[in-house]
Amino acid sequence: MSLDDVRRYLIAYDISDDVRRTNVAKKLESYGDRVQYSVFIVDTCPAKLLRLRTQLIDLIDQGTDSILFCNLGTLRDNQSRTLDVIGRSRTITDHGPAIL
């Protein structure tokens, strides 16, 4: 698997229920890094992203909750870019290529 197979996603959620919000946060923490209270960075291949989406769908109420996926491009593209943060920033770990 090459860096071109792995894409970086910014994932944010809006969930009002504490239990569902906590479960979604725990699931996203197992895939990536929390960069804000409800915003994560996840580096993953298409198959692993599909698995994550399926797991998140099972955790939320689709009538009231929402989860936003923003594709930031390939991991290779992101090596030359950084996220710009004002104030306290959090570390994004270098996960490298995802292995299934």
Tab-separated table of N, CA and C in Angstrom:
chain	number	residue	atom	x	y	z
A	1	MET	N	0.844	-1.178	0.000
A	1	MET	CA	0.000	0.000	0.000
A	1	MET	C	0.888	1.240	0.000
A	2	SER	N	0.614	2.162	-0.888
A	2	SER	CA	1.434	3.358	-0.999
A	2	SER	C	0.743	4.548	-0.335
A	3	LEU	N	1.487	5.632	-0.235
A	3	LEU	CA	0.908	6.853	0.326
A	3	LEU	C	-0.220	7.384	-0.542
A	4	ASP	N	-0.231	6.998	-1.833
A	4	ASP	CA	-1.311	7.435	-2.716
A	4	ASP	C	-2.620	6.714	-2.420
A	5	ASP	N	-2.556	5.567	-1.742
A	5	ASP	CA	-3.769	4.818	-1.397
A	5	ASP	C	-4.419	5.351	-0.129
A	6	VAL	N	-3.659	6.080	0.665
A	6	VAL	CA	-4.161	6.568	1.944
A	6	VAL	C	-4.555	8.037	1.797
A	7	ARG	N	-5.779	8.338	2.216
A	7	ARG	CA	-6.276	9.715	2.153
A	7	ARG	C	-6.474	10.245	3.565
A	8	ARG	N	-6.335	11.547	3.693
A	8	ARG	CA	-6.563	12.206	4.982
A	8	ARG	C	-7.965	12.805	4.988
A	9	TYR	N	-8.709	12.545	6.047
A	9	TYR	CA	-10.072	13.059	6.201
A	9	TYR	C	-10.168	13.885	7.464
A	10	LEU	N	-10.846	15.003	7.370
A	10	LEU	CA	-11.269	15.765	8.534
A	10	LEU	C	-12.709	15.335	8.794
A	11	ILE	N	-12.966	14.837	9.989
A	11	ILE	CA	-14.296	14.328	10.333
A	11	ILE	C	-14.800	15.110	11.536
A	12	ALA	N	-15.973	15.705	11.387
A	12	ALA	CA	-16.581	16.491	12.463
A	12	ALA	C	-17.999	15.997	12.696
A	13	TYR	N	-18.447	16.098	13.941
A	13	TYR	CA	-19.808	15.636	14.216
A	13	TYR	C	-20.576	16.656	15.040
A	14	ASP	N	-21.892	16.568	14.916
A	14	ASP	CA	-22.820	17.378	15.704
A	14	ASP	C	-23.840	16.403	16.273
A	15	ILE	N	-23.670	16.055	17.548
A	15	ILE	CA	-24.514	15.051	18.196
A	15	ILE	C	-24.905	15.596	19.565
A	16	SER	N	-26.203	15.714	19.815
A	16	SER	CA	-26.661	16.318	21.063
A	16	SER	C	-26.722	15.327	22.225
A	17	ASP	N	-26.913	14.058	21.955
A	17	ASP	CA	-27.033	13.050	23.012
A	17	ASP	C	-25.639	12.680	23.536
A	18	ASP	N	-25.460	12.757	24.867
A	18	ASP	CA	-24.141	12.505	25.463
A	18	ASP	C	-23.622	11.096	25.186
A	19	VAL	N	-24.477	10.098	25.314
A	19	VAL	CA	-24.032	8.705	25.133
A	19	VAL	C	-23.611	8.470	23.682
A	20	ARG	N	-24.445	8.892	22.736
A	20	ARG	CA	-24.093	8.698	21.311
A	20	ARG	C	-22.833	9.486	20.959
A	21	ARG	N	-22.728	10.710	21.472
A	21	ARG	CA	-21.549	11.535	21.188
A	21	ARG	C	-20.283	10.878	21.730
A	22	THR	N	-20.350	10.337	22.931
A	22	THR	CA	-19.188	9.663	23.524
A	22	THR	C	-18.812	8.420	22.717
A	23	ASN	N	-19.810	7.664	22.294
A	23	ASN	CA	-19.518	6.453	21.513
A	23	ASN	C	-18.889	6.794	20.166
A	24	VAL	N	-19.369	7.851	19.527
A	24	VAL	CA	-18.787	8.279	18.249
A	24	VAL	C	-17.346	8.757	18.467
A	25	ALA	N	-17.121	9.522	19.526
A	25	ALA	CA	-15.764	10.015	19.805
A	25	ALA	C	-14.802	8.848	20.047
A	26	LYS	N	-15.239	7.867	20.824
A	26	LYS	CA	-14.376	6.703	21.088
A	26	LYS	C	-14.053	5.948	19.793
A	27	LYS	N	-15.055	5.807	18.935
A	27	LYS	CA	-14.812	5.103	17.667
A	27	LYS	C	-13.812	5.879	16.818
A	28	LEU	N	-13.994	7.207	16.727
A	28	LEU	CA	-13.070	8.008	15.916
A	28	LEU	C	-11.668	8.027	16.521
A	29	GLU	N	-11.565	8.010	17.850
A	29	GLU	CA	-10.242	7.958	18.490
A	29	GLU	C	-9.498	6.677	18.128
A	30	SER	N	-10.236	5.608	17.848
A	30	SER	CA	-9.585	4.352	17.467
A	30	SER	C	-9.073	4.383	16.036
A	31	TYR	N	-9.494	5.379	15.258
A	31	TYR	CA	-9.067	5.493	13.862
A	31	TYR	C	-8.106	6.645	13.605
A	32	GLY	N	-8.140	7.681	14.462
A	32	GLY	CA	-7.340	8.855	14.153
A	32	GLY	C	-7.084	9.718	15.364
A	33	ASP	N	-6.851	10.999	15.105
A	33	ASP	CA	-6.480	11.943	16.161
A	33	ASP	C	-7.555	13.001	16.335
A	34	ARG	N	-7.877	13.295	17.602
A	34	ARG	CA	-8.804	14.379	17.906
A	34	ARG	C	-8.029	15.693	17.811
A	35	VAL	N	-8.516	16.642	17.022
A	35	VAL	CA	-7.858	17.938	16.889
A	35	VAL	C	-8.686	19.064	17.494
A	36	GLN	N	-9.977	18.820	17.713
A	36	GLN	CA	-10.880	19.724	18.416
A	36	GLN	C	-11.858	18.816	19.163
A	37	TYR	N	-12.732	19.370	19.994
A	37	TYR	CA	-13.648	18.520	20.750
A	37	TYR	C	-14.472	17.595	19.862
A	38	SER	N	-14.928	18.079	18.746
A	38	SER	CA	-15.750	17.231	17.876
A	38	SER	C	-15.173	17.131	16.466
A	39	VAL	N	-13.851	17.266	16.353
A	39	VAL	CA	-13.191	17.213	15.050
A	39	VAL	C	-11.989	16.273	15.128
A	40	PHE	N	-11.909	15.380	14.148
A	40	PHE	CA	-10.836	14.389	14.107
A	40	PHE	C	-10.140	14.427	12.748
A	41	ILE	N	-8.882	14.008	12.743
A	41	ILE	CA	-8.143	13.760	11.515
A	41	ILE	C	-7.922	12.257	11.437
A	42	VAL	N	-8.317	11.664	10.311
A	42	VAL	CA	-8.176	10.224	10.115
A	42	VAL	C	-7.464	9.991	8.785
A	43	ASP	N	-6.375	9.244	8.823
A	43	ASP	CA	-5.671	8.826	7.610
A	43	ASP	C	-6.067	7.386	7.339
A	44	THR	N	-6.658	7.145	6.177
A	44	THR	CA	-7.161	5.798	5.943
A	44	THR	C	-7.300	5.493	4.455
A	45	CYS	N	-7.380	4.203	4.153
A	45	CYS	CA	-7.622	3.745	2.784
A	45	CYS	C	-9.141	3.625	2.578
A	46	PRO	N	-9.593	3.513	1.325
A	46	PRO	CA	-11.033	3.486	1.059
A	46	PRO	C	-11.787	2.380	1.806
A	47	ALA	N	-11.238	1.189	1.888
A	47	ALA	CA	-11.939	0.082	2.558
A	47	ALA	C	-12.115	0.361	4.048
A	48	LYS	N	-11.092	0.898	4.674
A	48	LYS	CA	-11.174	1.181	6.107
A	48	LYS	C	-12.132	2.352	6.363
A	49	LEU	N	-12.173	3.324	5.452
A	49	LEU	CA	-13.127	4.428	5.594
A	49	LEU	C	-14.554	3.911	5.497
A	50	LEU	N	-14.799	3.006	4.580
A	50	LEU	CA	-16.138	2.423	4.432
A	50	LEU	C	-16.541	1.702	5.718
A	51	ARG	N	-15.615	0.958	6.312
A	51	ARG	CA	-15.889	0.256	7.568
A	51	ARG	C	-16.202	1.258	8.674
A	52	LEU	N	-15.413	2.340	8.749
A	52	LEU	CA	-15.649	3.368	9.767
A	52	LEU	C	-17.027	4.001	9.583
A	53	ARG	N	-17.375	4.346	8.348
A	53	ARG	CA	-18.689	4.969	8.075
A	53	ARG	C	-19.823	4.044	8.517
A	54	THR	N	-19.699	2.777	8.219
A	54	THR	CA	-20.726	1.805	8.610
A	54	THR	C	-20.859	1.740	10.130
A	55	GLN	N	-19.729	1.733	10.819
A	55	GLN	CA	-19.754	1.683	12.282
A	55	GLN	C	-20.374	2.949	12.864
A	56	LEU	N	-20.068	4.095	12.258
A	56	LEU	CA	-20.628	5.354	12.762
A	56	LEU	C	-22.130	5.439	12.505
A	57	ILE	N	-22.574	4.954	11.362
A	57	ILE	CA	-24.017	4.947	11.064
A	57	ILE	C	-24.768	4.167	12.129
A	58	ASP	N	-24.162	3.067	12.592
A	58	ASP	CA	-24.812	2.250	13.628
A	58	ASP	C	-24.858	2.960	14.979
A	59	LEU	N	-24.013	3.978	15.181
A	59	LEU	CA	-23.928	4.648	16.486
A	59	LEU	C	-24.815	5.889	16.599
A	60	ILE	N	-25.221	6.449	15.469
A	60	ILE	CA	-25.931	7.736	15.528
A	60	ILE	C	-27.423	7.563	15.250
A	61	ASP	N	-28.170	8.616	15.570
A	61	ASP	CA	-29.568	8.737	15.170
A	61	ASP	C	-29.550	9.617	13.920
A	62	GLN	N	-29.789	9.019	12.771
A	62	GLN	CA	-29.664	9.756	11.514
A	62	GLN	C	-30.713	10.852	11.357
A	63	GLY	N	-31.733	10.841	12.203
A	63	GLY	CA	-32.746	11.883	12.152
A	63	GLY	C	-32.336	13.158	12.868
A	64	THR	N	-31.391	13.055	13.819
A	64	THR	CA	-30.993	14.238	14.589
A	64	THR	C	-29.487	14.518	14.548
A	65	ASP	N	-28.671	13.506	14.363
A	65	ASP	CA	-27.207	13.665	14.413
A	65	ASP	C	-26.628	13.845	13.012
A	66	SER	N	-25.427	14.420	12.951
A	66	SER	CA	-24.742	14.510	11.659
A	66	SER	C	-23.249	14.338	11.851
A	67	ILE	N	-22.634	13.726	10.841
A	67	ILE	CA	-21.182	13.558	10.815
A	67	ILE	C	-20.704	14.010	9.445
A	68	LEU	N	-19.736	14.921	9.440
A	68	LEU	CA	-19.205	15.495	8.202
A	68	LEU	C	-17.857	14.856	7.902
A	69	PHE	N	-17.679	14.398	6.661
A	69	PHE	CA	-16.407	13.855	6.192
A	69	PHE	C	-15.854	14.807	5.142
A	70	CYS	N	-14.659	15.330	5.364
A	70	CYS	CA	-14.023	16.219	4.404
A	70	CYS	C	-12.726	15.568	3.924
A	71	ASN	N	-12.673	15.231	2.638
A	71	ASN	CA	-11.508	14.577	2.053
A	71	ASN	C	-10.427	15.630	1.812
A	72	LEU	N	-9.285	15.494	2.500
A	72	LEU	CA	-8.200	16.468	2.373
A	72	LEU	C	-7.129	16.029	1.378
A	73	GLY	N	-7.349	14.899	0.693
A	73	GLY	CA	-6.400	14.456	-0.318
A	73	GLY	C	-5.543	13.306	0.168
A	74	THR	N	-4.612	12.902	-0.691
A	74	THR	CA	-3.768	11.756	-0.356
A	74	THR	C	-2.764	12.132	0.730
A	75	LEU	N	-2.287	11.119	1.407
A	75	LEU	CA	-1.290	11.351	2.444
A	75	LEU	C	-0.022	11.957	1.841
A	76	ARG	N	0.298	11.549	0.626
A	76	ARG	CA	1.475	12.114	-0.053
A	76	ARG	C	1.274	13.628	-0.262
A	77	ASP	N	0.070	14.025	-0.684
A	77	ASP	CA	-0.225	15.457	-0.874
A	77	ASP	C	-0.109	16.214	0.437
A	78	ASN	N	-0.511	15.576	1.539
A	78	ASN	CA	-0.546	16.252	2.823
A	78	ASN	C	0.819	16.345	3.502
A	79	GLN	N	1.823	15.652	2.965
A	79	GLN	CA	3.147	15.742	3.568
A	79	GLN	C	3.730	17.134	3.418
A	80	SER	N	3.314	17.826	2.365
A	80	SER	CA	3.870	19.161	2.137
A	80	SER	C	2.998	20.255	2.744
A	81	ARG	N	1.802	19.883	3.261
A	81	ARG	CA	0.891	20.865	3.842
A	81	ARG	C	0.742	20.613	5.329
A	82	THR	N	0.420	21.645	6.044
A	82	THR	CA	0.110	21.489	7.457
A	82	THR	C	-1.233	22.149	7.723
A	83	LEU	N	-1.839	21.737	8.802
A	83	LEU	CA	-3.066	22.404	9.216
A	83	LEU	C	-2.660	23.683	9.917
A	84	ASP	N	-3.378	24.743	9.679
A	84	ASP	CA	-3.091	26.030	10.293
A	84	ASP	C	-4.021	26.204	11.495
A	85	VAL	N	-3.457	26.414	12.648
A	85	VAL	CA	-4.231	26.517	13.877
A	85	VAL	C	-3.881	27.812	14.588
A	86	ILE	N	-4.899	28.496	15.080
A	86	ILE	CA	-4.704	29.655	15.946
A	86	ILE	C	-5.026	29.207	17.360
A	87	GLY	N	-4.159	29.462	18.295
A	87	GLY	CA	-4.370	29.011	19.667
A	87	GLY	C	-3.723	27.667	19.896
A	88	ARG	N	-4.210	26.945	20.882
A	88	ARG	CA	-3.620	25.657	21.255
A	88	ARG	C	-3.909	24.609	20.183
A	89	SER	N	-2.882	23.969	19.702
A	89	SER	CA	-3.069	22.917	18.707
A	89	SER	C	-2.786	21.560	19.335
A	90	ARG	N	-3.276	20.527	18.698
A	90	ARG	CA	-3.048	19.157	19.151
A	90	ARG	C	-2.211	18.429	18.121
A	91	THR	N	-1.489	17.441	18.573
A	91	THR	CA	-0.586	16.698	17.707
A	91	THR	C	-1.367	15.729	16.828
A	92	ILE	N	-0.996	15.675	15.581
A	92	ILE	CA	-1.527	14.672	14.667
A	92	ILE	C	-0.429	13.653	14.463
A	93	THR	N	-0.710	12.403	14.846
A	93	THR	CA	0.308	11.370	14.748
A	93	THR	C	0.501	10.968	13.298
A	94	ASP	N	1.676	10.489	13.005
A	94	ASP	CA	1.985	9.986	11.674
A	94	ASP	C	1.631	8.511	11.656
A	95	HIS	N	0.430	8.208	11.147
A	95	HIS	CA	-0.033	6.822	11.156
A	95	HIS	C	0.619	6.000	10.057
A	96	GLY	N	1.079	6.671	9.026
A	96	GLY	CA	1.622	5.935	7.900
A	96	GLY	C	0.504	5.226	7.165
A	97	PRO	N	0.853	4.415	6.205
A	97	PRO	CA	-0.170	3.707	5.442
A	97	PRO	C	-0.976	2.762	6.326
A	98	ALA	N	-2.278	2.723	6.107
A	98	ALA	CA	-3.148	1.825	6.855
A	98	ALA	C	-3.001	0.414	6.315
A	99	ILE	N	-2.862	-0.545	7.197
A	99	ILE	CA	-2.733	-1.950	6.809
A	99	ILE	C	-3.959	-2.690	7.308
A	100	LEU	N	-4.620	-3.390	6.409
A	100	LEU	CA	-5.826	-4.153	6.794
A	100	LEU	C	-5.467	-5.590	7.051
